[in-house]
């Protein structure tokens, strides 16, 4: 085996070129406006190319589940079937009540002259057993643009809001969880109408509630739901429960933490939601003036109605209007 | 000069490395995942520097970014620098005893991932604590075995 004795060494000029190319790519990826971002298309195509690798890694897990189903004993299946049957009955009973309430709600809304809320379309997706970047909280799901998934689409599970789609490829898409340090979503405290921002902290099971004054009427155990402002998440879905309130006189805002309702990193089946009639100004235009959807200082509000400062950095990452 | 062959072997080792990169690990082990792609890249850079170099490193980095859903170009930057240093030093690294080789690999892995930490810090999501140094520790430990496996693969398929 003859090898050339003196091979051409790596040139610094070449290195400089590729370093520059990386920096340009990173800047474009970070700064470019969402609608003129051609990198997004490139990324989608390349993600489709690497999907076979991700599928291969996920395959043993899927196969294992299939196998455990296949060799499950008759007795186990009977017990499971019974449980599911009972649960189905219970849910159907609840559903009857729900339909009744829904029609009543619609009637009341029509009396008030406000537009009725319509239902949302959902699609079940499966979480692939793939580890993404260890420094962020993201998931990969097995539905992509082929199934109509779009960037910014909300993702829920049986218990509450999980996150939103950030990158879409043909067969898969990646989802940023609400606990990601880059994620913030507008929420509302049930019964109190207090609105705030739930931001991820990077920890698995924590949300920070931002911009709450020290005397804000919020207590441990309060339930948080999506407020629908921001145009990404449909209103009224549970987000989390307040577990810690620390009013700190030295700080301008209280330190409030919540625990997410959704089982974020444990479940395998998730739901993709297609919100309908979701464009700002969003809900209840009659009650709340659309001042704060315009990100201006609210002028005619009572003290406890809106406790959110102007210029909330919620939607910096994501466009206000969901792509069609 | 002999005809080059065995390009598909190099590609297959990288594919296998990428699978190890996204393989699910328990929560406590996630930050300790060795830098598989970095190690494979270093190996091919010192074994066949005429074939694997800065451009391959950059390409591998782009695929890495797509695969792990990070900022496009983040790992491309570190891997092209890694490929540059490894091919620059390949004659020296080849004749090192294995423990010295392993420490050079560990230092390289730690150094080239430093810009990632800076860039993530600039974007407001710095990694917590010293966890970004964990991969270089596990890479040092695993380098010997990875080296032997890749060397046998290279000899068996006569990659040159």
Short mmCIF file of C-alpha atoms in Angstrom, two decimals:
data_model
loop_
_atom_site.label_atom_id
_atom_site.label_comp_id
_atom_site.label_asym_id
_atom_site.label_seq_id
_atom_site.Cartn_x
_atom_site.Cartn_y
_atom_site.Cartn_z
CA UNK A 1 0.00 0.00 0.00
CA UNK A 2 1.77 3.12 -1.21
CA UNK A 3 0.75 6.39 0.26
CA UNK A 4 2.01 9.73 -0.95
CA UNK A 5 4.72 10.87 1.43
CA UNK A 6 3.75 14.53 1.44
CA UNK A 7 0.06 15.16 1.23
CA UNK A 8 -1.28 18.64 0.99
CA UNK A 9 -1.95 19.86 4.50
CA UNK A 10 -5.15 21.67 5.46
CA UNK A 11 -5.01 25.29 4.45
CA UNK A 12 -5.98 28.05 6.84
CA UNK A 13 -7.75 29.83 4.01
CA UNK A 14 -10.12 26.90 3.59
CA UNK A 15 -10.78 26.88 7.34
CA UNK A 16 -11.50 30.60 7.30
CA UNK A 17 -13.98 30.08 4.46
CA UNK A 18 -15.90 27.36 6.29
CA UNK A 19 -15.86 29.23 9.61
CA UNK A 20 -17.28 32.26 7.83
CA UNK A 21 -19.91 30.08 6.15
CA UNK A 22 -20.98 28.70 9.57
CA UNK A 23 -21.23 32.18 11.04
CA UNK A 24 -23.32 33.41 8.11
CA UNK A 25 -25.59 30.35 8.46
CA UNK A 26 -26.05 30.88 12.19
CA UNK A 27 -26.80 34.56 11.78
CA UNK A 28 -29.32 33.86 9.05
CA UNK A 29 -30.96 31.09 11.03
CA UNK A 30 -31.28 33.30 14.10
CA UNK A 31 -32.06 36.70 12.63
CA UNK A 32 -33.93 36.19 9.35
CA UNK A 33 -37.61 37.12 9.34
CA UNK A 34 -39.81 34.00 9.50
CA UNK A 35 -41.46 34.61 6.13
CA UNK A 36 -38.32 35.26 4.12
CA UNK A 37 -36.33 32.48 5.72
CA UNK A 38 -35.26 30.22 2.87
CA UNK A 39 -33.03 28.35 5.27
CA UNK A 40 -36.19 26.92 6.76
CA UNK A 41 -36.95 25.14 3.48
CA UNK A 42 -33.40 23.83 3.23
CA UNK A 43 -33.63 22.63 6.78
CA UNK A 44 -36.95 20.87 6.14
CA UNK A 45 -35.49 18.97 3.17
CA UNK A 46 -32.37 17.98 5.08
CA UNK A 47 -34.46 16.85 8.07
CA UNK A 48 -36.39 14.58 5.74
CA UNK A 49 -33.05 13.12 4.63
CA UNK A 50 -31.94 12.30 8.17
CA UNK A 51 -35.35 10.94 9.19
CA UNK A 52 -34.35 7.32 8.33
CA UNK A 53 -31.59 7.52 10.95
CA UNK A 54 -33.99 8.81 13.58
CA UNK A 55 -36.51 6.16 12.61
CA UNK A 56 -33.86 3.44 12.96
CA UNK A 57 -32.98 4.63 16.47
CA UNK A 58 -36.65 4.73 17.45
CA UNK A 59 -37.37 1.35 15.85
CA UNK A 60 -36.29 -0.93 18.78
CA UNK A 61 -38.62 0.95 21.14
CA UNK A 62 -41.57 0.67 18.75
CA UNK A 63 -40.77 -2.96 18.06
CA UNK A 64 -40.53 -3.67 21.79
CA UNK A 65 -43.94 -2.13 22.40
CA UNK A 66 -45.44 -4.07 19.53
CA UNK A 67 -43.87 -7.26 20.84
CA UNK A 68 -45.12 -6.74 24.39
CA UNK A 69 -48.60 -6.20 22.93
CA UNK A 70 -48.28 -9.29 20.78
CA UNK A 71 -47.22 -11.61 23.58
CA UNK A 72 -49.48 -10.06 26.23
CA UNK A 73 -51.46 -12.78 27.94
CA UNK A 74 -55.16 -13.17 27.42
CA UNK A 75 -55.81 -12.32 31.06
CA UNK A 76 -53.86 -9.05 30.84
CA UNK A 77 -55.75 -8.07 27.72
CA UNK A 78 -59.10 -8.84 29.34
CA UNK A 79 -58.23 -6.76 32.41
CA UNK A 80 -57.02 -3.89 30.25
CA UNK A 81 -60.08 -4.10 28.06
CA UNK A 82 -62.33 -3.91 31.11
CA UNK A 83 -60.49 -0.87 32.43
CA UNK A 84 -60.76 0.88 29.09
CA UNK A 85 -64.43 0.03 28.86
CA UNK A 86 -65.09 1.55 32.27
CA UNK A 87 -63.10 4.64 31.43
CA UNK A 88 -64.95 5.00 28.16
CA UNK A 89 -68.29 4.86 29.96
CA UNK A 90 -67.19 7.48 32.44
CA UNK A 91 -65.88 9.75 29.72
CA UNK A 92 -69.06 9.38 27.69
CA UNK A 93 -71.12 10.36 30.70
CA UNK A 94 -68.95 13.44 31.15
CA UNK A 95 -69.25 14.16 27.46
CA UNK A 96 -73.05 14.32 27.69
CA UNK A 97 -72.73 16.99 30.31
CA UNK A 98 -70.11 18.73 28.19
CA UNK A 99 -72.35 18.85 25.12
CA UNK A 100 -75.12 20.29 27.24
CA UNK A 101 -72.79 22.92 28.65
CA UNK A 102 -71.44 23.73 25.23
CA UNK A 103 -74.87 24.40 23.78
CA UNK A 104 -75.75 26.47 26.82
CA UNK A 105 -72.52 28.41 26.44
CA UNK A 106 -73.24 29.07 22.78
CA UNK A 107 -76.74 30.26 23.58
CA UNK A 108 -75.47 32.62 26.27
CA UNK A 109 -72.80 33.92 23.93
CA UNK A 110 -75.32 34.57 21.20
CA UNK A 111 -77.41 36.44 23.78
CA UNK A 112 -74.37 38.55 24.56
CA UNK A 113 -73.76 39.07 20.86
CA UNK A 114 -70.28 37.63 21.01
CA UNK A 115 -68.95 35.17 18.46
CA UNK A 116 -69.25 31.53 19.52
CA UNK A 117 -66.10 29.48 19.87
CA UNK A 118 -65.85 26.61 17.46
CA UNK A 119 -64.27 23.24 18.02
CA UNK A 120 -60.72 22.41 17.12
CA UNK A 121 -59.45 19.65 14.85
CA UNK A 122 -56.86 17.33 16.40
CA UNK A 123 -54.47 14.65 15.17
CA UNK A 124 -52.69 12.02 17.27
CA UNK A 125 -48.91 11.97 16.87
CA UNK A 126 -46.32 9.74 18.41
CA UNK A 127 -43.17 10.97 20.15
CA UNK A 128 -40.05 9.34 18.72
CA UNK A 129 -37.57 7.95 21.24
CA UNK A 130 -34.88 10.40 20.15
CA UNK A 131 -32.68 12.66 22.28
CA UNK A 132 -32.23 16.08 20.74
CA UNK A 133 -29.99 18.87 22.00
CA UNK A 134 -29.33 18.24 25.73
CA UNK A 135 -29.42 21.97 26.54
CA UNK A 136 -32.98 22.56 25.37
CA UNK A 137 -36.32 20.87 25.94
CA UNK A 138 -37.47 19.54 22.60
CA UNK A 139 -39.21 16.47 21.22
CA UNK A 140 -39.46 14.86 17.81
CA UNK A 141 -42.88 13.66 16.65
CA UNK A 142 -43.72 11.40 13.74
CA UNK A 143 -46.06 13.78 11.89
CA UNK A 144 -44.83 16.35 9.40
CA UNK A 145 -45.88 18.65 6.58
CA UNK A 146 -47.28 15.60 4.79
CA UNK A 147 -49.94 15.43 7.52
CA UNK A 148 -50.56 19.17 7.46
CA UNK A 149 -48.45 20.12 10.45
CA UNK A 150 -47.32 23.76 10.40
CA UNK A 151 -44.80 25.85 12.29
CA UNK A 152 -46.21 27.25 15.51
CA UNK A 153 -48.88 24.58 15.82
CA UNK A 154 -49.87 23.86 19.43
CA UNK A 155 -49.36 20.43 20.92
CA UNK A 156 -51.40 19.08 23.83
CA UNK A 157 -51.85 15.86 25.75
CA UNK A 158 -54.74 14.57 27.84
CA UNK A 159 -53.76 16.86 30.74
CA UNK A 160 -52.82 20.13 29.13
CA UNK A 161 -50.61 22.20 26.84
CA UNK A 162 -47.28 20.62 25.94
CA UNK A 163 -45.61 22.99 23.51
CA UNK A 164 -45.48 24.14 19.92
CA UNK A 165 -43.99 22.95 16.65
CA UNK A 166 -40.75 24.77 15.74
CA UNK A 167 -39.44 22.91 12.69
CA UNK A 168 -41.43 20.89 10.20
CA UNK A 169 -40.08 18.35 7.75
CA UNK A 170 -41.95 15.95 5.49
CA UNK A 171 -42.45 13.07 7.93
CA UNK A 172 -41.49 14.52 11.30
CA UNK A 173 -41.42 17.76 13.20
CA UNK A 174 -39.66 19.01 16.29
CA UNK A 175 -41.60 20.48 19.17
CA UNK A 176 -40.40 23.01 21.73
CA UNK A 177 -41.87 22.18 25.13
CA UNK A 178 -43.28 24.91 27.35
CA UNK A 179 -40.43 24.20 29.81
CA UNK A 180 -37.74 25.17 27.25
CA UNK A 181 -35.81 28.26 28.42
CA UNK A 182 -36.70 29.92 25.09
CA UNK A 183 -40.43 29.39 25.41
CA UNK A 184 -42.98 31.78 26.87
CA UNK A 185 -46.73 31.57 26.65
CA UNK A 186 -49.50 33.91 27.77
CA UNK A 187 -51.66 32.42 30.51
CA UNK A 188 -54.55 33.41 32.71
CA UNK A 189 -55.38 32.40 36.27
CA UNK A 190 -58.75 30.66 36.38
CA UNK A 191 -61.48 32.52 38.32
CA UNK A 192 -59.25 35.53 39.00
CA UNK A 193 -58.73 36.70 35.42
CA UNK A 194 -55.17 37.62 36.28
CA UNK A 195 -52.99 37.43 33.18
CA UNK A 196 -49.29 36.66 33.08
CA UNK A 197 -46.58 34.93 31.08
CA UNK A 198 -45.49 31.36 31.81
CA UNK A 199 -41.86 30.97 30.81
CA UNK A 200 -39.84 27.79 30.67
CA UNK A 201 -36.83 27.53 32.96
CA UNK A 202 -35.03 24.62 31.31
CA UNK A 203 -35.90 22.32 34.19
CA UNK A 204 -38.13 19.37 33.41
CA UNK A 205 -41.03 20.28 35.61
CA UNK A 206 -41.06 24.03 36.27
CA UNK A 207 -42.56 27.16 34.80
CA UNK A 208 -41.82 30.70 35.96
CA UNK A 209 -44.65 33.25 36.00
CA UNK A 210 -43.27 36.59 34.94
CA UNK A 211 -44.18 40.19 35.74
CA UNK A 212 -46.47 39.51 38.69
CA UNK A 213 -46.35 42.32 41.25
CA UNK A 214 -45.73 41.43 44.88
CA UNK A 215 -49.34 42.09 45.82
CA UNK A 216 -50.84 40.13 42.93
CA UNK A 217 -53.83 38.02 44.00
CA UNK A 218 -52.29 34.64 43.27
CA UNK A 219 -52.05 31.66 45.60
CA UNK A 220 -50.54 28.21 45.67
CA UNK A 221 -52.89 25.78 43.95
CA UNK A 222 -54.31 28.25 41.43
CA UNK A 223 -54.93 26.72 38.01
CA UNK A 224 -53.45 28.39 34.93
CA UNK A 225 -55.06 28.16 31.49
CA UNK A 226 -54.01 29.57 28.13
CA UNK A 227 -55.41 33.03 27.57
CA UNK A 228 -55.34 32.84 23.77
CA UNK A 229 -53.39 36.07 23.40
CA UNK A 230 -50.39 35.78 21.17
CA UNK A 231 -52.28 33.88 18.53
CA UNK A 232 -50.50 30.53 18.88
CA UNK A 233 -52.40 28.62 21.53
CA UNK A 234 -56.17 28.25 21.63
CA UNK A 235 -57.73 29.73 24.79
CA UNK A 236 -58.93 27.72 27.75
CA UNK A 237 -56.51 24.79 27.84
CA UNK A 238 -54.91 23.95 31.20
CA UNK A 239 -51.22 24.87 31.46
CA UNK A 240 -50.22 24.26 35.06
CA UNK A 241 -50.78 24.70 38.78
CA UNK A 242 -49.08 27.34 40.93
CA UNK A 243 -46.85 25.68 43.52
CA UNK A 244 -44.77 28.51 44.91
CA UNK A 245 -45.40 32.19 45.53
CA UNK A 246 -42.56 34.27 46.98
CA UNK A 247 -43.32 37.96 47.28
CA UNK A 248 -39.95 39.68 47.50
CA UNK A 249 -39.99 43.32 48.59
CA UNK A 250 -36.49 43.88 47.18
CA UNK A 251 -37.57 42.82 43.70
CA UNK A 252 -40.03 44.58 41.40
CA UNK A 253 -41.89 41.33 40.76
CA UNK A 254 -42.85 38.32 42.86
CA UNK A 255 -41.10 34.99 42.25
CA UNK A 256 -43.90 32.64 41.25
CA UNK A 257 -43.44 29.09 40.00
CA UNK A 258 -45.87 26.60 38.53
CA UNK A 259 -45.78 22.93 37.67
CA UNK A 260 -47.03 21.98 34.17
CA UNK A 261 -50.26 19.97 33.97
CA UNK A 262 -49.17 17.97 30.94
CA UNK A 263 -46.98 14.93 31.49
CA UNK A 264 -44.26 16.53 29.41
CA UNK A 265 -41.46 14.02 29.01
CA UNK A 266 -43.21 10.79 29.82
CA UNK A 267 -46.05 10.23 27.38
CA UNK A 268 -45.67 8.77 23.93
CA UNK A 269 -48.96 9.82 22.36
CA UNK A 270 -49.65 13.52 21.91
CA UNK A 271 -52.29 15.60 20.13
CA UNK A 272 -51.69 18.21 17.46
CA UNK A 273 -54.34 20.93 17.44
CA UNK A 274 -55.58 22.99 14.51
CA UNK A 275 -57.02 26.05 16.24
CA UNK A 276 -59.93 27.67 14.44
CA UNK A 277 -60.91 31.32 14.35
CA UNK A 278 -57.59 32.20 15.85
CA UNK A 279 -56.39 35.56 14.70
CA UNK A 280 -55.65 38.60 16.81
CA UNK A 281 -57.65 40.24 18.33
CA UNK A 282 -58.58 36.89 19.67
CA UNK A 283 -61.30 36.40 22.20
CA UNK A 284 -63.75 38.56 24.06
CA UNK A 285 -63.06 41.73 22.14
CA UNK A 286 -66.00 43.21 23.99
CA UNK A 287 -64.56 42.68 27.44
CA UNK A 288 -60.89 43.41 26.92
CA UNK A 289 -60.03 46.18 24.54
CA UNK A 290 -57.52 45.08 21.98
CA UNK A 291 -54.99 47.45 23.45
CA UNK A 292 -52.69 44.82 24.78
CA UNK A 293 -52.74 42.68 21.70
CA UNK A 294 -51.18 45.71 20.04
CA UNK A 295 -48.49 45.72 22.72
CA UNK A 296 -49.35 49.17 24.00
CA UNK A 297 -49.85 50.39 27.50
CA UNK A 298 -53.38 49.47 28.57
CA UNK A 299 -55.20 52.72 29.22
CA UNK A 300 -58.68 51.96 30.51
CA UNK A 301 -58.20 48.96 32.73
CA UNK A 302 -58.90 48.36 36.38
CA UNK A 303 -56.10 47.37 38.69
CA UNK A 304 -56.76 43.66 38.84
CA UNK A 305 -57.93 43.21 35.31
CA UNK A 306 -54.67 43.42 33.46
CA UNK A 307 -51.42 43.06 35.29
CA UNK A 308 -49.08 42.67 32.40
CA UNK A 309 -46.45 45.19 31.42
CA UNK A 310 -46.12 46.54 27.89
CA UNK A 311 -43.65 45.10 25.41
CA UNK A 312 -43.91 41.51 26.50
CA UNK A 313 -41.17 39.56 24.70
CA UNK A 314 -43.47 36.56 24.19
CA UNK A 315 -43.75 36.42 20.46
CA UNK A 316 -40.28 37.50 19.51
CA UNK A 317 -39.47 34.03 18.30
CA UNK A 318 -42.77 33.28 16.68
CA UNK A 319 -44.98 35.21 14.30
CA UNK A 320 -48.30 36.51 15.58
CA UNK A 321 -50.21 35.22 12.60
CA UNK A 322 -50.00 31.45 12.24
CA UNK A 323 -48.93 30.39 8.75
CA UNK A 324 -51.77 29.01 6.67
CA UNK B 1 -1.16 7.09 -6.61
CA UNK B 2 -3.62 4.34 -5.79
CA UNK B 3 -7.30 4.67 -6.46
CA UNK B 4 -9.21 5.71 -3.34
CA UNK B 5 -11.81 3.31 -2.12
CA UNK B 6 -13.94 2.64 0.91
CA UNK B 7 -15.74 5.99 0.96
CA UNK B 8 -18.98 4.25 1.88
CA UNK B 9 -17.27 2.77 4.98
CA UNK B 10 -16.48 6.27 6.21
CA UNK B 11 -20.07 7.35 5.56
CA UNK B 12 -21.43 4.29 7.37
CA UNK B 13 -19.31 4.96 10.46
CA UNK B 14 -20.65 8.51 10.57
CA UNK B 15 -24.24 7.23 10.16
CA UNK B 16 -23.68 4.86 13.06
CA UNK B 17 -22.20 7.73 15.08
CA UNK B 18 -25.27 9.87 14.37
CA UNK B 19 -27.50 7.06 15.62
CA UNK B 20 -25.51 6.98 18.87
CA UNK B 21 -25.90 10.77 19.13
CA UNK B 22 -29.73 10.66 19.15
CA UNK B 23 -29.99 7.37 21.07
CA UNK B 24 -32.20 8.00 24.12
CA UNK B 25 -30.31 7.92 27.42
CA UNK B 26 -31.52 8.23 31.01
CA UNK B 27 -31.77 11.83 32.21
CA UNK B 28 -28.66 11.75 34.38
CA UNK B 29 -26.53 10.39 31.54
CA UNK B 30 -27.57 12.85 28.85
CA UNK B 31 -24.82 15.40 29.50
CA UNK B 32 -22.26 12.58 29.78
CA UNK B 33 -22.87 11.33 26.24
CA UNK B 34 -19.46 11.04 24.55
CA UNK B 35 -18.87 13.23 21.52
CA UNK B 36 -19.18 10.29 19.10
CA UNK B 37 -19.10 12.35 15.93
CA UNK B 38 -16.12 14.38 17.15
CA UNK B 39 -14.17 11.20 17.90
CA UNK B 40 -15.03 9.52 14.58
CA UNK B 41 -14.08 12.71 12.76
CA UNK B 42 -10.73 12.88 14.58
CA UNK B 43 -10.04 9.24 13.74
CA UNK B 44 -10.65 9.66 10.00
CA UNK B 45 -8.73 12.94 9.97
CA UNK B 46 -5.60 11.29 11.38
CA UNK B 47 -6.03 8.03 9.41
CA UNK B 48 -6.91 9.37 5.96
CA UNK B 49 -6.18 13.13 6.06
CA UNK B 50 -6.14 13.25 2.25
CA UNK B 51 -9.84 12.34 2.19
CA UNK B 52 -11.47 13.62 5.35
CA UNK B 53 -10.79 17.24 6.18
CA UNK B 54 -12.34 20.64 6.85
CA UNK B 55 -15.11 20.32 4.24
CA UNK B 56 -16.20 16.89 5.49
CA UNK B 57 -16.13 18.17 9.06
CA UNK B 58 -18.31 21.10 8.13
CA UNK B 59 -20.81 18.89 6.29
CA UNK B 60 -20.96 16.47 9.22
CA UNK B 61 -21.59 19.44 11.53
CA UNK B 62 -24.51 20.65 9.39
CA UNK B 63 -26.08 17.18 9.55
CA UNK B 64 -25.49 17.16 13.31
CA UNK B 65 -27.33 20.49 13.64
CA UNK B 66 -30.27 19.21 11.60
CA UNK B 67 -30.41 15.98 13.55
CA UNK B 68 -30.35 17.51 17.03
CA UNK B 69 -32.40 20.55 16.04
CA UNK B 70 -29.88 23.19 17.08
CA UNK B 71 -28.98 26.50 15.45
CA UNK B 72 -27.86 25.73 11.87
CA UNK B 73 -24.07 26.10 11.69
CA UNK B 74 -23.36 25.76 15.42
CA UNK B 75 -21.76 22.32 15.27
CA UNK B 76 -20.56 22.91 11.71
CA UNK B 77 -18.27 25.62 13.10
CA UNK B 78 -16.79 23.39 15.82
CA UNK B 79 -16.38 20.34 13.61
CA UNK B 80 -14.57 22.17 10.80
CA UNK B 81 -12.17 23.63 13.38
CA UNK B 82 -11.77 20.16 14.88
CA UNK B 83 -11.03 18.64 11.46
CA UNK B 84 -8.49 21.40 10.77
CA UNK B 85 -6.55 20.84 14.00
CA UNK B 86 -6.72 17.05 13.73
CA UNK B 87 -5.42 16.94 10.16
CA UNK B 88 -2.79 19.57 10.96
CA UNK B 89 -1.47 17.39 13.80
CA UNK B 90 -2.18 13.98 12.26
CA UNK B 91 1.48 12.90 11.95
CA UNK B 92 2.13 13.66 15.59
CA UNK B 93 -1.10 12.14 16.93
CA UNK B 94 -0.49 8.92 14.97
CA UNK B 95 2.72 8.10 16.82
CA UNK B 96 1.46 9.01 20.30
CA UNK B 97 0.91 6.15 22.79
CA UNK B 98 -2.79 5.53 23.27
CA UNK B 99 -3.18 7.34 26.59
CA UNK B 100 -1.54 10.43 25.17
CA UNK B 101 -3.76 10.18 22.11
CA UNK B 102 -6.82 9.91 24.34
CA UNK B 103 -5.88 13.05 26.27
CA UNK B 104 -5.29 14.98 23.05
CA UNK B 105 -8.74 13.87 21.86
CA UNK B 106 -10.27 14.94 25.17
CA UNK B 107 -8.63 18.36 25.02
CA UNK B 108 -9.63 18.85 21.37
CA UNK B 109 -13.24 17.90 22.09
CA UNK B 110 -13.39 20.25 25.06
CA UNK B 111 -11.75 23.14 23.18
CA UNK B 112 -13.76 23.04 19.98
CA UNK B 113 -17.08 22.90 21.82
CA UNK B 114 -16.22 26.05 23.74
CA UNK B 115 -17.45 28.35 20.90
CA UNK B 116 -20.81 26.55 21.09
CA UNK B 117 -21.09 27.50 24.74
CA UNK B 118 -20.24 31.12 23.92
CA UNK B 119 -22.74 31.30 21.08
CA UNK B 120 -25.49 29.72 23.19
CA UNK B 121 -24.60 32.18 25.93
CA UNK B 122 -24.92 35.10 23.52
CA UNK B 123 -28.38 33.84 22.55
CA UNK B 124 -29.38 33.73 26.21
CA UNK B 125 -29.41 29.97 26.79
CA UNK B 126 -26.07 29.12 28.39
CA UNK B 127 -25.58 25.49 29.47
CA UNK B 128 -25.73 25.08 33.21
CA UNK B 129 -22.43 24.73 35.08
CA UNK B 130 -19.57 22.62 33.80
CA UNK B 131 -21.79 20.08 32.09
CA UNK B 132 -20.38 21.01 28.68
CA UNK B 133 -17.07 19.42 29.74
CA UNK B 134 -18.65 16.03 30.55
CA UNK B 135 -18.50 14.73 26.95
CA UNK B 136 -14.73 15.21 26.80
CA UNK B 137 -14.27 13.08 29.96
CA UNK B 138 -16.29 10.18 28.54
CA UNK B 139 -14.58 10.65 25.17
CA UNK B 140 -11.16 10.18 26.82
CA UNK B 141 -12.38 6.97 28.46
CA UNK B 142 -13.89 5.53 25.28
CA UNK B 143 -11.27 6.69 22.76
CA UNK B 144 -9.09 3.55 23.07
CA UNK B 145 -11.95 1.19 22.16
CA UNK B 146 -13.36 3.37 19.43
CA UNK B 147 -9.86 3.66 17.94
CA UNK B 148 -9.39 -0.12 17.88
CA UNK B 149 -12.81 -0.72 16.31
CA UNK B 150 -12.36 1.93 13.64
CA UNK B 151 -8.79 0.76 12.89
CA UNK B 152 -10.00 -2.80 12.36
CA UNK B 153 -12.82 -1.58 10.15
CA UNK B 154 -10.36 0.50 8.13
CA UNK B 155 -7.98 -2.43 7.68
CA UNK B 156 -10.72 -4.90 6.85
CA UNK B 157 -12.28 -2.73 4.15
CA UNK B 158 -8.88 -1.33 3.06
CA UNK B 159 -10.00 2.29 3.31
CA UNK B 160 -7.30 4.61 2.08
#
